[in-house]
Short mmCIF file of C-alpha atoms in Angstrom, two decimals:
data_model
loop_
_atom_site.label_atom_id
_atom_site.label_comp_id
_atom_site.label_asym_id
_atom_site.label_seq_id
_atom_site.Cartn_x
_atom_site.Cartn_y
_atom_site.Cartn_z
CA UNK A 1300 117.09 123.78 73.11
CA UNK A 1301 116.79 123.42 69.26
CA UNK A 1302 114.47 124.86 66.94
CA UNK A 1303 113.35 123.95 63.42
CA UNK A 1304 111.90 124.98 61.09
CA UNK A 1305 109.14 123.84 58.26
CA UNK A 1306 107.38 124.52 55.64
CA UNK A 1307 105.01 122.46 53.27
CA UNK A 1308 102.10 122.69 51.36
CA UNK A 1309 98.96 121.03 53.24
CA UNK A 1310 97.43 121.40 56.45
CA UNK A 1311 99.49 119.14 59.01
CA UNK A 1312 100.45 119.55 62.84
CA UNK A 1313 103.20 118.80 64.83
CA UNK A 1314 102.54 116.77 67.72
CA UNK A 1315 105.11 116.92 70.32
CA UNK A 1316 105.44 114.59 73.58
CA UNK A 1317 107.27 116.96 76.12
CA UNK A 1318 108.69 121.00 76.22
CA UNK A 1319 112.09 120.96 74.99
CA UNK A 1320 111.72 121.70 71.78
CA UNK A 1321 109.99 124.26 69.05
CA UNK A 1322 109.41 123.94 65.99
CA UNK A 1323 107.95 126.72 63.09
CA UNK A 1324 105.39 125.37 60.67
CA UNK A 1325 104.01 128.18 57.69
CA UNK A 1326 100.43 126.87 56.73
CA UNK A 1327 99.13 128.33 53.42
CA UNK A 1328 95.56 129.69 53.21
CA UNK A 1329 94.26 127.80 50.24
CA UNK A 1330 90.63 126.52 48.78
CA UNK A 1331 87.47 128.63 49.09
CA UNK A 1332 84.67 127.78 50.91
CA UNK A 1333 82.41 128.29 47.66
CA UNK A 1334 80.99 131.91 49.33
CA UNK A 1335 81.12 135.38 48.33
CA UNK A 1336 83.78 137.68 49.79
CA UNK A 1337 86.38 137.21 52.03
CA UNK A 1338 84.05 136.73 54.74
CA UNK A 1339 83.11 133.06 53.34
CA UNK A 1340 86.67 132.44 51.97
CA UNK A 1341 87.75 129.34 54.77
CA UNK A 1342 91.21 129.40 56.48
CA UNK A 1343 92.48 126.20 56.97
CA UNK A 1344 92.98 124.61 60.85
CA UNK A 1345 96.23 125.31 62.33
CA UNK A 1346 97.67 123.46 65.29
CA UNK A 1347 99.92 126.05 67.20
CA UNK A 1348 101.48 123.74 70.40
CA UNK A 1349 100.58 120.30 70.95
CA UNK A 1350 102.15 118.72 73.54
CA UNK A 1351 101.48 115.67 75.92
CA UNK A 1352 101.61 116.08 79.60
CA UNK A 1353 104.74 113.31 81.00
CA UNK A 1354 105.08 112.38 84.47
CA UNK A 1355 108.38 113.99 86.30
CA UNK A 1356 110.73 111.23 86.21
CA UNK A 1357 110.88 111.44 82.88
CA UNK A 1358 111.39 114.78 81.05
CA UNK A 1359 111.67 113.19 77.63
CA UNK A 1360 113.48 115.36 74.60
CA UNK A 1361 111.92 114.99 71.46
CA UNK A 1362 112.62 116.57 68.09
CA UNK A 1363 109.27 116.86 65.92
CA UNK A 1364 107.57 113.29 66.51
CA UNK A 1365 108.49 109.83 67.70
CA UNK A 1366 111.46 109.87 66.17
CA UNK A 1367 114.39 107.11 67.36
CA UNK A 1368 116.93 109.18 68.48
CA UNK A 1369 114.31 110.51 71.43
CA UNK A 1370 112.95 109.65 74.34
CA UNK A 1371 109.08 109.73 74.31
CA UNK A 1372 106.80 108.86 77.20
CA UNK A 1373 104.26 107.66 74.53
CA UNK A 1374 105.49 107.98 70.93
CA UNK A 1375 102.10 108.92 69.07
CA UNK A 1376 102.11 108.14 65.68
CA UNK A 1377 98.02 109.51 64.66
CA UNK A 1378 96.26 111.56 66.38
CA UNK A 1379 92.15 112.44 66.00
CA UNK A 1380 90.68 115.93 65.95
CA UNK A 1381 87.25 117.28 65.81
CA UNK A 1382 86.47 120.81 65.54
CA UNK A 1383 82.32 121.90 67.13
CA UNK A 1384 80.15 124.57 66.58
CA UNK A 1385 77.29 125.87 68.81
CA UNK A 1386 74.21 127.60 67.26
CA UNK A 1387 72.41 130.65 68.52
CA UNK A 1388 70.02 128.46 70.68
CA UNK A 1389 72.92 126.52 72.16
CA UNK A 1390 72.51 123.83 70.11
CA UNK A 1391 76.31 121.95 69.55
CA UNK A 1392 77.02 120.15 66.37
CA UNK A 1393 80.49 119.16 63.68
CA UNK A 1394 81.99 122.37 62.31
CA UNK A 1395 81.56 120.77 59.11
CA UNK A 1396 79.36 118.34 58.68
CA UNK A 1397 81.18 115.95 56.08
CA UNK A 1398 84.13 116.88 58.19
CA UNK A 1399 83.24 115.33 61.33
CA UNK A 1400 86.83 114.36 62.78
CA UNK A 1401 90.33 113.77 61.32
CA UNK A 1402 93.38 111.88 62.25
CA UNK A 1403 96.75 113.36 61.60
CA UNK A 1404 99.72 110.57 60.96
CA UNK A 1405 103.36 111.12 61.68
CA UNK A 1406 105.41 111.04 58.24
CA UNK A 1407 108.85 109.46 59.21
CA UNK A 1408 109.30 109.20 55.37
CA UNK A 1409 108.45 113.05 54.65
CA UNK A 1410 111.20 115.76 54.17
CA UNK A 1411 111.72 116.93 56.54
CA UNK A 1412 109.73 114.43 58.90
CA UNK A 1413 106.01 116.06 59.66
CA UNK A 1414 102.61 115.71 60.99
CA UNK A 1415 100.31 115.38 57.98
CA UNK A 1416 96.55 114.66 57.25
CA UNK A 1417 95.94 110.79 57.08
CA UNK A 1418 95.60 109.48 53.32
CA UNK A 1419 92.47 110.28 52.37
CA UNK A 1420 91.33 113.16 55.09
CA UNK A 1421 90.27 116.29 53.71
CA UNK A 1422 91.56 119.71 55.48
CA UNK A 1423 89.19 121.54 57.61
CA UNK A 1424 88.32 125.07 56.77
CA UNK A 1425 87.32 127.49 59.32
CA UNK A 1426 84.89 130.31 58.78
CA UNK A 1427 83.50 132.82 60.62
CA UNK A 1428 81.55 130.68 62.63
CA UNK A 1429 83.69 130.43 65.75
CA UNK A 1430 84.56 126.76 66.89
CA UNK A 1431 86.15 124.50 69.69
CA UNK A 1432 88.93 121.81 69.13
CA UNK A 1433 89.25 118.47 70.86
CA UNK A 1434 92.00 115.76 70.16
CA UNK A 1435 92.24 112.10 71.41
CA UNK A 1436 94.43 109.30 71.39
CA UNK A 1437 94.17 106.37 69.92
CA UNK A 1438 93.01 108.28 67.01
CA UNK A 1439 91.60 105.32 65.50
CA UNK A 1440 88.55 104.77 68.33
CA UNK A 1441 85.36 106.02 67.69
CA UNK A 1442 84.14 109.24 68.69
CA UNK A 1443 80.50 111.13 68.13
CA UNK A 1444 78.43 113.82 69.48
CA UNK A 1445 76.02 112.73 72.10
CA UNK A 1446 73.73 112.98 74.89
CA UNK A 1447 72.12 116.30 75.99
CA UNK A 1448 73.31 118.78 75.69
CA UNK A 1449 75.77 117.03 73.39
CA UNK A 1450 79.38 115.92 74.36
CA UNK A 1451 82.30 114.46 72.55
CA UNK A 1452 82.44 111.32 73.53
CA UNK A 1453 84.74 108.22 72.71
CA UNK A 1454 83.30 104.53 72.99
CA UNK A 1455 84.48 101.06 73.34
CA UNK A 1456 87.19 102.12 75.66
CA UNK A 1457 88.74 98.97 77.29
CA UNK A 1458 90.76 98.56 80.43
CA UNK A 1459 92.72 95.46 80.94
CA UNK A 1460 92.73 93.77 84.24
CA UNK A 1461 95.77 91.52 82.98
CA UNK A 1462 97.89 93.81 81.18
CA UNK A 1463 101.77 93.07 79.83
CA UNK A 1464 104.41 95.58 79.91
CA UNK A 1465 107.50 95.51 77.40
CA UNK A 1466 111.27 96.49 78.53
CA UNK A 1467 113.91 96.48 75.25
CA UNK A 1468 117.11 97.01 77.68
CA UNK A 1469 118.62 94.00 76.12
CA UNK A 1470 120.63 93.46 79.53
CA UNK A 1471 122.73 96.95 79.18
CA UNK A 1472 122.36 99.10 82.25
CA UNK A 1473 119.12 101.00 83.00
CA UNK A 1474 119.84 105.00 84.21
CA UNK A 1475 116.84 105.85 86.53
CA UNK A 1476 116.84 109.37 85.73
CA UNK A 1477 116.00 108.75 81.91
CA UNK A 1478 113.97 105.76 81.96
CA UNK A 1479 110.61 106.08 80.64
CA UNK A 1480 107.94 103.39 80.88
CA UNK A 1481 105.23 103.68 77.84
CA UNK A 1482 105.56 100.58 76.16
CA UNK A 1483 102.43 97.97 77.09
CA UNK A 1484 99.39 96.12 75.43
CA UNK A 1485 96.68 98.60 77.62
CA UNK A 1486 96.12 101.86 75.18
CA UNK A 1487 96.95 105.14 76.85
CA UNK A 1488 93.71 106.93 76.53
CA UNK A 1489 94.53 111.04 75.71
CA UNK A 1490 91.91 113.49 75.27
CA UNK A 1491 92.11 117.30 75.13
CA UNK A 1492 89.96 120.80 74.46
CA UNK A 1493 91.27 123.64 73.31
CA UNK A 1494 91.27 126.62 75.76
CA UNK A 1495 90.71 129.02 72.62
CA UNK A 1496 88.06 128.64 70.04
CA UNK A 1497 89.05 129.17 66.08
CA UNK A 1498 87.80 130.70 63.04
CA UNK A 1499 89.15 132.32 60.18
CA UNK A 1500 90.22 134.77 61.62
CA UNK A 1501 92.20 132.68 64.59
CA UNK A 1502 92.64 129.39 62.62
CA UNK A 1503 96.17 128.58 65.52
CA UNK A 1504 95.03 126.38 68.43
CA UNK A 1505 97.25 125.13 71.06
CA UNK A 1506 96.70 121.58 72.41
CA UNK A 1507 97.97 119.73 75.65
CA UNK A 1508 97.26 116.01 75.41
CA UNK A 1509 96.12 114.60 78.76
CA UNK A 1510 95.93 110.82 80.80
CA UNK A 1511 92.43 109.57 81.26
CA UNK A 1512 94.07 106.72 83.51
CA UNK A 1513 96.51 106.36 86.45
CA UNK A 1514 99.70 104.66 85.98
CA UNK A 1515 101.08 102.61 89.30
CA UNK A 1516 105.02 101.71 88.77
CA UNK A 1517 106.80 99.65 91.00
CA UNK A 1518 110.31 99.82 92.31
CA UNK A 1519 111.74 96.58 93.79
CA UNK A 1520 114.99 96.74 96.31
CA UNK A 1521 116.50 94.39 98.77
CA UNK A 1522 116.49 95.38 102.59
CA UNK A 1523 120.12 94.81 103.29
CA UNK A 1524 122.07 92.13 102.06
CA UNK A 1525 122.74 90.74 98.36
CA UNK A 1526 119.83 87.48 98.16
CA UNK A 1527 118.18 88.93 95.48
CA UNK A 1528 120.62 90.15 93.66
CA UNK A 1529 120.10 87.88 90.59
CA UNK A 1530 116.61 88.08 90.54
CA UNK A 1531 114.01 89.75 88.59
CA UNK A 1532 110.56 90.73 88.47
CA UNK A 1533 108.47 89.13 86.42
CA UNK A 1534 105.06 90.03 88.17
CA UNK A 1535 103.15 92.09 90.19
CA UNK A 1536 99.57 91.44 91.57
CA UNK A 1537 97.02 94.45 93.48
CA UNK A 1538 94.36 92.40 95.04
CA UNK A 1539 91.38 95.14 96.28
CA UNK A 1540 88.81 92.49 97.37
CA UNK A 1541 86.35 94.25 94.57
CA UNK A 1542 87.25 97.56 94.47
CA UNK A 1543 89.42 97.59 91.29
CA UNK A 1544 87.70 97.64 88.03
CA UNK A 1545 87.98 97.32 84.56
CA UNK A 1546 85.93 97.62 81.29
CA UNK A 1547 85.68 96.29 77.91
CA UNK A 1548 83.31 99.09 76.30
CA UNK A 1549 83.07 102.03 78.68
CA UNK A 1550 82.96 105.45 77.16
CA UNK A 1551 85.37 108.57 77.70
CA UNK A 1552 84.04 112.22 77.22
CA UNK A 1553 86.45 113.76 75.72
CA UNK A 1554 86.12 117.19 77.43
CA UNK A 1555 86.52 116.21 80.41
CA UNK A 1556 88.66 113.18 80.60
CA UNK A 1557 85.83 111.69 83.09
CA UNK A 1558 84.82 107.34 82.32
CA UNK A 1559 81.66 106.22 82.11
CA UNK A 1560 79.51 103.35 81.11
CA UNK A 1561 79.52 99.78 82.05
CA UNK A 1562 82.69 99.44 84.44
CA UNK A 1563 82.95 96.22 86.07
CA UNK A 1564 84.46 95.60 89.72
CA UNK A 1565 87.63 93.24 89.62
CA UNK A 1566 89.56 91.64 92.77
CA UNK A 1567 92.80 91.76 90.79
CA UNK A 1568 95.06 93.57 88.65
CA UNK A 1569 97.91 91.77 87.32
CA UNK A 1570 101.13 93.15 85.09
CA UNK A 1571 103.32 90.56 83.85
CA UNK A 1572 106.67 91.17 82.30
CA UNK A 1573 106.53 90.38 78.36
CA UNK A 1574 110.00 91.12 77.09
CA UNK A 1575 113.15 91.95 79.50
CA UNK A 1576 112.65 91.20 82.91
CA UNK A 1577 114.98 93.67 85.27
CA UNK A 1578 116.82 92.70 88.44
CA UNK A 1579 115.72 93.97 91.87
CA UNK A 1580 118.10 96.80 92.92
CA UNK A 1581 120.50 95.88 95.75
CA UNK A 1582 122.65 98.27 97.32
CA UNK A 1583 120.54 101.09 96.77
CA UNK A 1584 119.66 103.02 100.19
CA UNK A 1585 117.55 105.56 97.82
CA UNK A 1586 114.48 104.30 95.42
CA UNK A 1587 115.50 106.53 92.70
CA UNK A 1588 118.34 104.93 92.27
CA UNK A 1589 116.33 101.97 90.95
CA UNK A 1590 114.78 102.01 87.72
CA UNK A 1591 111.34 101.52 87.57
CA UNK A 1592 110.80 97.11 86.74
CA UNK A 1593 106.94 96.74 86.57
CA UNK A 1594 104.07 99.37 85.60
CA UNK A 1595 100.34 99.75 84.43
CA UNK A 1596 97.69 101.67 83.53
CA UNK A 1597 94.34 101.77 85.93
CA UNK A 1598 90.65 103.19 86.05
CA UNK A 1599 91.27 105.55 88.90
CA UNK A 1600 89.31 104.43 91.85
CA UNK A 1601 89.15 105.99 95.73
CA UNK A 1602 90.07 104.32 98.96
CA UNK A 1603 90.39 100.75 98.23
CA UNK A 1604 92.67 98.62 100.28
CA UNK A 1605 94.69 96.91 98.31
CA UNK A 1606 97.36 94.33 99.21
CA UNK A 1607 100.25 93.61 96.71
CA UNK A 1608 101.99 89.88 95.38
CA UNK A 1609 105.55 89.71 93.72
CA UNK A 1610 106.48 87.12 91.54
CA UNK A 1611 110.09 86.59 90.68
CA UNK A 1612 111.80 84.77 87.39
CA UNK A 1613 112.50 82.20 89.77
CA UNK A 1614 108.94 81.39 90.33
CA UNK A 1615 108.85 82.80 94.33
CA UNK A 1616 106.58 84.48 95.54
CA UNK A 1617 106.08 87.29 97.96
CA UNK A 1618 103.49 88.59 99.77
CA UNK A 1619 103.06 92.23 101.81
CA UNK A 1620 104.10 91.36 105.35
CA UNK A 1621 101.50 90.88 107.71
CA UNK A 1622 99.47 93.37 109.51
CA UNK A 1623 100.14 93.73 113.36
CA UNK A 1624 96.47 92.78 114.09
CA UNK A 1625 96.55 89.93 112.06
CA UNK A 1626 98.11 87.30 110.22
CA UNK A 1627 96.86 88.30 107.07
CA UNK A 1628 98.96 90.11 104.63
CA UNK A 1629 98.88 94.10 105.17
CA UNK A 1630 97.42 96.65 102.91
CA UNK A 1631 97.86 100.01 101.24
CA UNK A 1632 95.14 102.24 100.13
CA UNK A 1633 94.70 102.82 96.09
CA UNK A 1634 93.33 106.50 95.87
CA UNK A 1635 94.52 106.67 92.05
CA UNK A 1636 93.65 109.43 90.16
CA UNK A 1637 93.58 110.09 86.32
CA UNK A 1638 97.01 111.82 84.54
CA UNK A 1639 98.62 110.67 87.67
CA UNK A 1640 102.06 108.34 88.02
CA UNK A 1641 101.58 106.13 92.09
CA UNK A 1642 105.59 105.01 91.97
CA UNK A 1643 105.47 102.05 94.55
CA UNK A 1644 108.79 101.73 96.34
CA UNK A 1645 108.75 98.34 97.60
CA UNK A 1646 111.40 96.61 100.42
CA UNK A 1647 112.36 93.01 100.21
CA UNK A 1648 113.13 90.53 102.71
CA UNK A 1649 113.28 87.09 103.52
CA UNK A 1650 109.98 87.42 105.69
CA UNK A 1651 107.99 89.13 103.17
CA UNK A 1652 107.57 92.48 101.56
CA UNK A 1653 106.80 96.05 102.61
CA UNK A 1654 105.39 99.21 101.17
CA UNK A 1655 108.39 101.75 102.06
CA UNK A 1656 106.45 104.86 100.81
CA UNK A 1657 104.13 105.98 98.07
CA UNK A 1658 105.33 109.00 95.70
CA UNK A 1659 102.95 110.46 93.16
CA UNK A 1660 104.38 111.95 90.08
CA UNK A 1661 101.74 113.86 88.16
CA UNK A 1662 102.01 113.80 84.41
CA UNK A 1663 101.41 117.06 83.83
CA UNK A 1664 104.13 118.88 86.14
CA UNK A 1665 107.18 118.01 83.75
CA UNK A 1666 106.11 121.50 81.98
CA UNK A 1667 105.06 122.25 78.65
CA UNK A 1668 106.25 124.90 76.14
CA UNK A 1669 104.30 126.23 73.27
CA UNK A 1670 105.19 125.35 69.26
CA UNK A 1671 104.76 128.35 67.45
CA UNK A 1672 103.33 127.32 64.38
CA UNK A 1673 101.94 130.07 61.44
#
């Protein structure tokens, strides 16, 4: 494990994707809140630990930020924060009301690298007014206080039903064990609350990024035999006859990680392949052996049969083989929940395809470890 160690003039936070590594960050009390005494005299907002919760198969090592010498299950580059007050009668407003929410950027260009205010945010100053902290990702998405009593909540959150994922292997070998899956055109909704509240006195918070969606990831490997073996995915289809959805302004509360709004029902859910495809594994008695070659992010839903389509660089396609009842293709059940990974191991054949088994890697059991930062 390796530690560093900064220190720098204005109020910034280190955001860090998984728990291997700690870093020290000295935060100066500066500027004055314009009262009288100390009591008045505003401490700026420290982030102690920030870390985002990563699905088990891939414990990610980061050093500081996105950097590219690490592995990151989703290499944030801003982050928002809003800090909330509640008044004797309960009533919950901004801590500061020019000072509604910030974003933090990651500085690649900083020395040493950091976690600094975006150009042209204004530090936060914490009194003696106690308050709570909430993050989100994308940082850029708008977020207010609403409804009663009043919740942070972010709008225009969108959920593809077509959504592209990106592979950069450049044909070199893929290791299974240290493959991580981030990189697609649907936005990895984050949100987070603070299980401490600040003030000036206790200006350190500690922050744990979590999923608002499911991920389903899809492992493709021949039954026997070597017919596949130069073949690739390029697709995958869920068909769930209306009980998928998807959205194109539905809101997020930010507390709770819980959707709502207009949601609309979808048959299908399609991921197509929009860089390097990757070759069915052959060969390979266990799935783990076989890096992941198709994933997405979903609205969690409950008990929807769902029956899956493969399409291959060759242009074949594959259906789930039949049901015993019938001749119509068989199904699975999509109970997906949100800040959960559904890994989909699935068996090919010359008849058809088959759901082996269904493994569910939650995001947040790869651990966390705290960032002491002063």
């Amino acid at each position: 494990m390796k530690q560093y160690t900064y220190t720098f003039p204005l109020a910034a936070f280190l955001l860090l994707c998984n728990a291997c590594t700690q870093a020290d960050i000295d935060l100066p009390v500066t500027g004055d809140g314009g009262g009288d005494g100390d009591k008045d005299k505003g401490v700026p907002l420290s982030v102690k630990n920030l870390g985002l919760s990563v699905e088990v198969e891939s414990r990610s090592i980061v050093t500081g930020g996105p950097g590219k010498d690490a592995a990151n299950p989703n290499p944030l580059t801003q982050v928002g924060v809003c800090v909330t007050k509640q008044n004797s009668s309960g009533t919950v407003s901004a801590y500061a009301g020019g000072n509604a929410t910030q974003q933090f950027i990651w500085n690649a260009g900083a020395s040493p690298p950091a976690w600094q205010l975006a150009e042209g945010e204004d530090a936060l100053y914490l009194y003696s007014e106690e308050g709570t902290v909430y993050a989100w990702s994308p940082a850029e998405k708008s977020v207010s206080l609403t409804g009663s009593p009043k919740a942070l909540v972010m709008s225009g959150v969108r959920v593809l039903d077509k959504q592209r994922f990106v592979f950069s292997d450049g044909g070199a070998p893929v290791d299974p064990l240290t493959d991580i899956q981030w990189e697609t055109d649907q936005d990895d909704y984050l949100y987070c609350t603070a299980p401490d509240r600040v003030d000036r006195w206790h200006p350190e918070v500690s922050l744990t990024m979590r999923h608002a969606l499911a991920k389903v990831s899809f492992r493709v490997l021949e039954d026997g035999g070597s017919e596949f073996s130069d073949c690739h995915v390029k697709q995958v289809v869920l068909t769930g006859s209306g009980g998928l959805k998807k959205s194109t302004s539905a809101k997020l509360n930010i507390a709770t990680g819980e959707l709502g709004g207009t949601m609309t029902a979808v048959d299908r859910l399609t991921f197509v392949a929009d860089g390097d495809m990757r070759a069915i594994g052959v060969g390979a008695a266990d799935p783990k052996a076989v890096a992941v070659q198709a994933f997405g992010l979903v609205i969690p839903v409950s008990d929807v049969p769902v029956t899956l389509e493969l399409t291959l660089d060759d242009g074949r396609i594959f259906r789930m083989s039949p049901s015993e009842e019938s001749g119509s293709p068989g199904t699975f059940t999509a109970d997906w929940e949100k800040g959960n990974n559904y890994i989909y191991n699935i068996r090919m054949s010359s008849q058809g395809i088959e759901i082996a088994n269904v493994e569910v890697a939650g995001w947040t059991e790869g651990g966390s470890t705290d960032v002491p930062v002063e």
